[in-house]
Amino acid sequence: MHELTIHLQPNAKEPLYEQIYSYVKQNIQNGKMKSGEKLPSTRMLAKYLEVSRSTIELAYEQLLSEGYIEAVPCKGYFVAQIEELFQWNPTKRNLPEETEEKAASYVYDFSPNGVDLNSFPYNAWRKLAGESLVEDRTELFRLGDSQGEWGLRNAICNYLYQARGVNCTPKQVVVGAGNDYLLMLLSTILGQNHTVALENPTYKQAYRLFQNLSYQVCTVDMDESGMRVEDLEKTNADIAFVMPSHQYPLGTVMPLKRRLALLKWADAKEGRYIVEDDYDSEFRYKGKPIPALQGYDRNGKVIYIGTFSKSIAPAIRMSYMVLPAPVLKSYEERSRFVNSTVSKVDQMILQKFIEQGYFERHLNKTRALYKNRHDTLLASLRPLQRFCTISGENAGVHLLLHFKNQKEEDLIAAAKEQGILVYGLSEYYVESPKRNEAVIMLGYANLQEEKIRKATALLIEAWKDLIC
Amino acid sequence: MHELTIHLQPNAKEPLYEQIYSYVKQNIQNGKMKSGEKLPSTRMLAKYLEVSRSTIELAYEQLLSEGYIEAVPCKGYFVAQIEELFQWNPTKRNLPEETEEKAASYVYDFSPNGVDLNSFPYNAWRKLAGESLVEDRTELFRLGDSQGEWGLRNAICNYLYQARGVNCTPKQVVVGAGNDYLLMLLSTILGQNHTVALENPTYKQAYRLFQNLSYQVCTVDMDESGMRVEDLEKTNADIAFVMPSHQYPLGTVMPLKRRLALLKWADAKEGRYIVEDDYDSEFRYKGKPIPALQGYDRNGKVIYIGTFSKSIAPAIRMSYMVLPAPVLKSYEERSRFVNSTVSKVDQMILQKFIEQGYFERHLNKTRALYKNRHDTLLASLRPLQRFCTISGENAGVHLLLHFKNQKEEDLIAAAKEQGILVYGLSEYYVESPKRNEAVIMLGYANLQEEKIRKATALLIEAWKDLIC
């Protein structure tokens, strides 16, 4: 029998039973205690180590439950055959991250995809996470509804109805881990042999994804009202992917007339659908928010997609789509078996976040924040007003500067000289049209007002020689 | 100016500033305080309500930040134009869940897909969740690595190397929200025009998904060593989807010779791949665990898929795949832009869970638990040994009973009479072969030993007349 001379530390953070458990486990793992070897009885070991017998019992129970020792009735405890056990050294190999070489470092980044994360209500989120993990624990770790939990879908419906004018029931809502995933799921629902028309310029991520999903893809040019429906008619597309509330990257808001024309296009043929990506309609600084296109749809033609990436945080990975009746039917037949990609815990946290009013408060707060940044940027750009025109303001988190007879590369390079990262519109075009203007995008969501003032001053300085 | 006669409750849970904030907000929302109306100064209101001026300042700040009021320098605070604000009633419509009619209620369910959730270390998980949400907060909500966080990928590599003999670096690991999603992502990586061969019977979910993803799909029969490679040769498949460690549903463990034959098939032609779904290899009760097929692959032919659904909990939605060099290359070119489907918070919790040894302990604990249930079930089935043969034991969480000259429907119906749900093998076949036996699957992961004894006794009673 092994002596088990354990130097117990009564004042350590680790409880005594845990110390005994760890000692025995280690000795079994490193072979000092061998398979079949008998352990001292709980009574004897308690006496020897001068601890209570229940402490030893706790330690042995832990060892038993993890398979390190075995109990033989009337004989006692024995070291088990451990080659079957899992044991590995969690820190054995710790490979350093291989990162791509960092691009030139910039002092200011006018990224159009920024989100202010300082205003995120971390404490509320943590509180709700803690609450969720206490309630209803077993249920929470069981596989959930593949479409998303009913409670969350109901909360999303309420929000969409009241804030976006979207008409739907929770039955039509599918929750998924991000828009990319939802577009993949949509492709399993709609099946093959479709042609998708996207606006040009557009959100390139969607364009690439549609291509990879083996759709035929084409682009349709935009005018000041959005996608030109007469051009769409000339394609053989049966799916139109549009962002009517706030087109990315142009910032165009599609007027009602164009929306109705688009719906008419979809109504004209069975199997035609409009995918409405309503990615950041929450941020609008002037006038009433415009209801979603989905709200005007009477014939089940609009597949509405929304996300919490912009309105809450990019890393929470929760989006949703609202399926019209015919698409819902094929979802149920073809794709409902696909398991949900969002954990139940995360869904419950988000549901509470919406239901307890945190989402409403957070939206109003970030919008007020972005509006101030938007106003500051517009004011700071005033010295440029003779040299360029501004578009895409009053909504979203970026605006566009149009310079006649300039080259984007030159403007971007000059900004870089001053340590400022700005973005050219060209990279958003699938096929670049002939334009005699350069368009620079300036995002402001992630820049505080003081920084916006400083960065804009530097930018004007950088461009002075080019544009004056 | 509005009077703001607020009945403050100093002993309420809600702090005073919050009470003032709520009062003003409500009065603005219901129109009692109108746009442009001036609010009392902080000094006056503090005096009037007999609270400190900083309490009023806090309340006004909150109202300001959410856009309910505006500050005009040297003039004071005014009610803002609120039609632009978000406000909705989170509980306006609360539709009851429309559930499908529940199937007949059973007393005991021998589901082969069960997981014991009582043994889940909830407290550890909650502790790690809390820790994760305190550290590094802003970083945690920023969009993460599309492939999964490096730290988690490194932890998965360590685990796979030591516990499963998988050779890989974190660079090859892609984390995703469940196997279904990973198969979708894989289809964007591999592109179109592939034929996938699956074992027959197989995991039907994968079969349906491959079909929906517009692959050509075929099945290959199994013998006692697994997928018959000579039959595979006869198909025009270029991808073989197999479960060598523990085939689902048959429980077959593929011996080394067959594994090498399968690898030889893959090596014979460029572009051939094996998808190894190692879904529950953690649970093996006799003999050493068998290393993964991936560990024998020298030519970059095996795409390894693993999941934490079985080993931790179905609802956490985390799986991973290990890509061989050529597939990794096309992932980077074609699909790396697709955003991750798992939130950073969840990834960090899981990383800590693995690194701090909780995963190892949990695996050993559940395995010991399942082994006891497995042994109990085998012992309880002894009275049936003259009437059927048992297969698929010693691993996984279910076993199979083979009855000669019986019909599965009859056995299932007789069990149902006693309130017991058992499963027939037939539903796992894509094309049902002619068999003169009935095969019943009994899963035991989610049944405590006492229940297993009672349920088995009832089952034997139910089948007595049929089989004796």
mmCIF file of N, CA, C and O in Angstrom, chain B residues 397-433:
data_model
loop_
_atom_site.group_PDB
_atom_site.id
_atom_site.type_symbol
_atom_site.label_atom_id
_atom_site.label_comp_id
_atom_site.label_asym_id
_atom_site.label_seq_id
_atom_site.Cartn_x
_atom_site.Cartn_y
_atom_site.Cartn_z
ATOM 1 N N VAL B 397 -22.406 5.618 -27.044
ATOM 2 C CA VAL B 397 -23.442 5.706 -26.018
ATOM 3 C C VAL B 397 -24.698 4.938 -26.408
ATOM 4 O O VAL B 397 -25.785 5.223 -25.930
ATOM 5 N N HIS B 398 -24.554 3.962 -27.320
ATOM 6 C CA HIS B 398 -25.695 3.096 -27.623
ATOM 7 C C HIS B 398 -25.180 1.738 -28.061
ATOM 8 O O HIS B 398 -24.002 1.596 -28.406
ATOM 9 N N LEU B 399 -26.037 0.724 -28.017
ATOM 10 C CA LEU B 399 -25.668 -0.575 -28.577
ATOM 11 C C LEU B 399 -26.830 -1.086 -29.405
ATOM 12 O O LEU B 399 -27.914 -0.502 -29.436
ATOM 13 N N LEU B 400 -26.583 -2.173 -30.139
ATOM 14 C CA LEU B 400 -27.586 -2.679 -31.079
ATOM 15 C C LEU B 400 -27.954 -4.122 -30.757
ATOM 16 O O LEU B 400 -27.066 -4.932 -30.467
ATOM 17 N N LEU B 401 -29.238 -4.432 -30.800
ATOM 18 C CA LEU B 401 -29.727 -5.789 -30.596
ATOM 19 C C LEU B 401 -30.193 -6.330 -31.950
ATOM 20 O O LEU B 401 -31.035 -5.704 -32.603
ATOM 21 N N HIS B 402 -29.651 -7.484 -32.346
ATOM 22 C CA HIS B 402 -30.024 -8.083 -33.637
ATOM 23 C C HIS B 402 -30.928 -9.280 -33.390
ATOM 24 O O HIS B 402 -30.522 -10.240 -32.731
ATOM 25 N N PHE B 403 -32.154 -9.217 -33.927
ATOM 26 C CA PHE B 403 -33.111 -10.313 -33.794
ATOM 27 C C PHE B 403 -33.313 -10.959 -35.154
ATOM 28 O O PHE B 403 -33.658 -10.262 -36.120
ATOM 29 N N LYS B 404 -33.133 -12.250 -35.213
ATOM 30 C CA LYS B 404 -33.384 -12.962 -36.482
ATOM 31 C C LYS B 404 -34.898 -13.091 -36.665
ATOM 32 O O LYS B 404 -35.644 -13.283 -35.699
ATOM 33 N N ASN B 405 -35.333 -13.012 -37.918
ATOM 34 C CA ASN B 405 -36.738 -13.283 -38.268
ATOM 35 C C ASN B 405 -37.753 -12.462 -37.463
ATOM 36 O O ASN B 405 -38.775 -12.976 -37.039
ATOM 37 N N GLN B 406 -37.417 -11.236 -37.221
ATOM 38 C CA GLN B 406 -38.367 -10.344 -36.567
ATOM 39 C C GLN B 406 -38.550 -9.102 -37.426
ATOM 40 O O GLN B 406 -37.764 -8.860 -38.354
ATOM 41 N N LYS B 407 -39.562 -8.337 -37.087
ATOM 42 C CA LYS B 407 -39.741 -7.063 -37.780
ATOM 43 C C LYS B 407 -39.520 -5.918 -36.790
ATOM 44 O O LYS B 407 -40.078 -5.941 -35.685
ATOM 45 N N GLU B 408 -38.764 -4.917 -37.195
ATOM 46 C CA GLU B 408 -38.484 -3.789 -36.312
ATOM 47 C C GLU B 408 -39.770 -3.119 -35.828
ATOM 48 O O GLU B 408 -39.912 -2.814 -34.642
ATOM 49 N N GLU B 409 -40.719 -2.932 -36.769
ATOM 50 C CA GLU B 409 -41.952 -2.242 -36.373
ATOM 51 C C GLU B 409 -42.646 -2.956 -35.223
ATOM 52 O O GLU B 409 -43.179 -2.318 -34.315
ATOM 53 N N ASP B 410 -42.632 -4.304 -35.281
ATOM 54 C CA ASP B 410 -43.306 -5.068 -34.228
ATOM 55 C C ASP B 410 -42.632 -4.857 -32.879
ATOM 56 O O ASP B 410 -43.295 -4.651 -31.857
ATOM 57 N N LEU B 411 -41.310 -4.918 -32.887
ATOM 58 C CA LEU B 411 -40.564 -4.755 -31.632
ATOM 59 C C LEU B 411 -40.758 -3.342 -31.074
ATOM 60 O O LEU B 411 -40.927 -3.144 -29.870
ATOM 61 N N ILE B 412 -40.733 -2.348 -31.978
ATOM 62 C CA ILE B 412 -40.908 -0.957 -31.544
ATOM 63 C C ILE B 412 -42.314 -0.752 -30.982
ATOM 64 O O ILE B 412 -42.490 -0.110 -29.936
ATOM 65 N N ALA B 413 -43.304 -1.336 -31.665
ATOM 66 C CA ALA B 413 -44.699 -1.182 -31.218
ATOM 67 C C ALA B 413 -44.922 -1.849 -29.866
ATOM 68 O O ALA B 413 -45.587 -1.283 -28.983
ATOM 69 N N ALA B 414 -44.362 -3.032 -29.682
ATOM 70 C CA ALA B 414 -44.527 -3.729 -28.413
ATOM 71 C C ALA B 414 -43.878 -2.946 -27.266
ATOM 72 O O ALA B 414 -44.425 -2.861 -26.157
ATOM 73 N N ALA B 415 -42.714 -2.336 -27.537
ATOM 74 C CA ALA B 415 -42.040 -1.525 -26.519
ATOM 75 C C ALA B 415 -42.892 -0.310 -26.168
ATOM 76 O O ALA B 415 -43.041 0.065 -24.996
ATOM 77 N N LYS B 416 -43.487 0.296 -27.197
ATOM 78 C CA LYS B 416 -44.315 1.476 -26.998
ATOM 79 C C LYS B 416 -45.484 1.174 -26.066
ATOM 80 O O LYS B 416 -45.856 2.004 -25.225
ATOM 81 N N GLU B 417 -46.050 -0.012 -26.206
ATOM 82 C CA GLU B 417 -47.153 -0.447 -25.327
ATOM 83 C C GLU B 417 -46.765 -0.332 -23.848
ATOM 84 O O GLU B 417 -47.597 -0.070 -22.989
ATOM 85 N N GLN B 418 -45.482 -0.557 -23.566
ATOM 86 C CA GLN B 418 -44.997 -0.482 -22.177
ATOM 87 C C GLN B 418 -44.453 0.916 -21.852
ATOM 88 O O GLN B 418 -43.814 1.108 -20.807
ATOM 89 N N GLY B 419 -44.639 1.845 -22.772
ATOM 90 C CA GLY B 419 -44.159 3.212 -22.519
ATOM 91 C C GLY B 419 -42.670 3.390 -22.750
ATOM 92 O O GLY B 419 -42.046 4.288 -22.180
ATOM 93 N N ILE B 420 -42.120 2.532 -23.622
ATOM 94 C CA ILE B 420 -40.674 2.617 -23.847
ATOM 95 C C ILE B 420 -40.391 2.960 -25.299
ATOM 96 O O ILE B 420 -40.907 2.325 -26.216
ATOM 97 N N LEU B 421 -39.521 3.993 -25.492
ATOM 98 C CA LEU B 421 -39.190 4.405 -26.845
ATOM 99 C C LEU B 421 -37.860 3.782 -27.249
ATOM 100 O O LEU B 421 -36.828 4.029 -26.615
ATOM 101 N N VAL B 422 -37.904 2.919 -28.268
ATOM 102 C CA VAL B 422 -36.666 2.356 -28.805
ATOM 103 C C VAL B 422 -36.603 2.698 -30.291
ATOM 104 O O VAL B 422 -37.594 3.132 -30.881
ATOM 105 N N TYR B 423 -35.447 2.517 -30.877
ATOM 106 C CA TYR B 423 -35.218 3.004 -32.240
ATOM 107 C C TYR B 423 -34.797 1.871 -33.163
ATOM 108 O O TYR B 423 -34.014 1.010 -32.772
ATOM 109 N N GLY B 424 -35.315 1.868 -34.377
ATOM 110 C CA GLY B 424 -34.953 0.840 -35.347
ATOM 111 C C GLY B 424 -33.801 1.316 -36.215
ATOM 112 O O GLY B 424 -33.681 2.504 -36.504
ATOM 113 N N LEU B 425 -32.962 0.370 -36.631
ATOM 114 C CA LEU B 425 -31.814 0.737 -37.453
ATOM 115 C C LEU B 425 -32.245 1.191 -38.852
ATOM 116 O O LEU B 425 -31.555 1.990 -39.483
ATOM 117 N N SER B 426 -33.375 0.684 -39.308
ATOM 118 C CA SER B 426 -33.794 0.936 -40.703
ATOM 119 C C SER B 426 -33.772 2.407 -41.082
ATOM 120 O O SER B 426 -33.395 2.769 -42.186
ATOM 121 N N GLU B 427 -34.184 3.252 -40.140
ATOM 122 C CA GLU B 427 -34.287 4.662 -40.519
ATOM 123 C C GLU B 427 -32.933 5.318 -40.820
ATOM 124 O O GLU B 427 -32.890 6.432 -41.319
ATOM 125 N N TYR B 428 -31.844 4.613 -40.534
ATOM 126 C CA TYR B 428 -30.523 5.164 -40.811
ATOM 127 C C TYR B 428 -29.989 4.754 -42.178
ATOM 128 O O TYR B 428 -28.927 5.190 -42.583
ATOM 129 N N TYR B 429 -30.729 3.867 -42.831
ATOM 130 C CA TYR B 429 -30.299 3.449 -44.169
ATOM 131 C C TYR B 429 -30.818 4.417 -45.207
ATOM 132 O O TYR B 429 -31.967 4.857 -45.145
ATOM 133 N N VAL B 430 -29.965 4.749 -46.155
ATOM 134 C CA VAL B 430 -30.412 5.568 -47.271
ATOM 135 C C VAL B 430 -31.216 4.684 -48.217
ATOM 136 O O VAL B 430 -32.360 4.983 -48.529
ATOM 137 N N GLU B 431 -30.618 3.586 -48.670
ATOM 138 C CA GLU B 431 -31.397 2.569 -49.378
ATOM 139 C C GLU B 431 -31.379 1.343 -48.479
ATOM 140 O O GLU B 431 -30.320 0.844 -48.128
ATOM 141 N N SER B 432 -32.558 0.865 -48.126
ATOM 142 C CA SER B 432 -32.607 -0.246 -47.186
ATOM 143 C C SER B 432 -32.224 -1.551 -47.876
ATOM 144 O O SER B 432 -32.805 -1.911 -48.889
ATOM 145 N N PRO B 433 -31.221 -2.250 -47.359
ATOM 146 C CA PRO B 433 -30.846 -3.526 -47.945
ATOM 147 C C PRO B 433 -31.829 -4.597 -47.478
ATOM 148 O O PRO B 433 -32.554 -4.409 -46.507
#
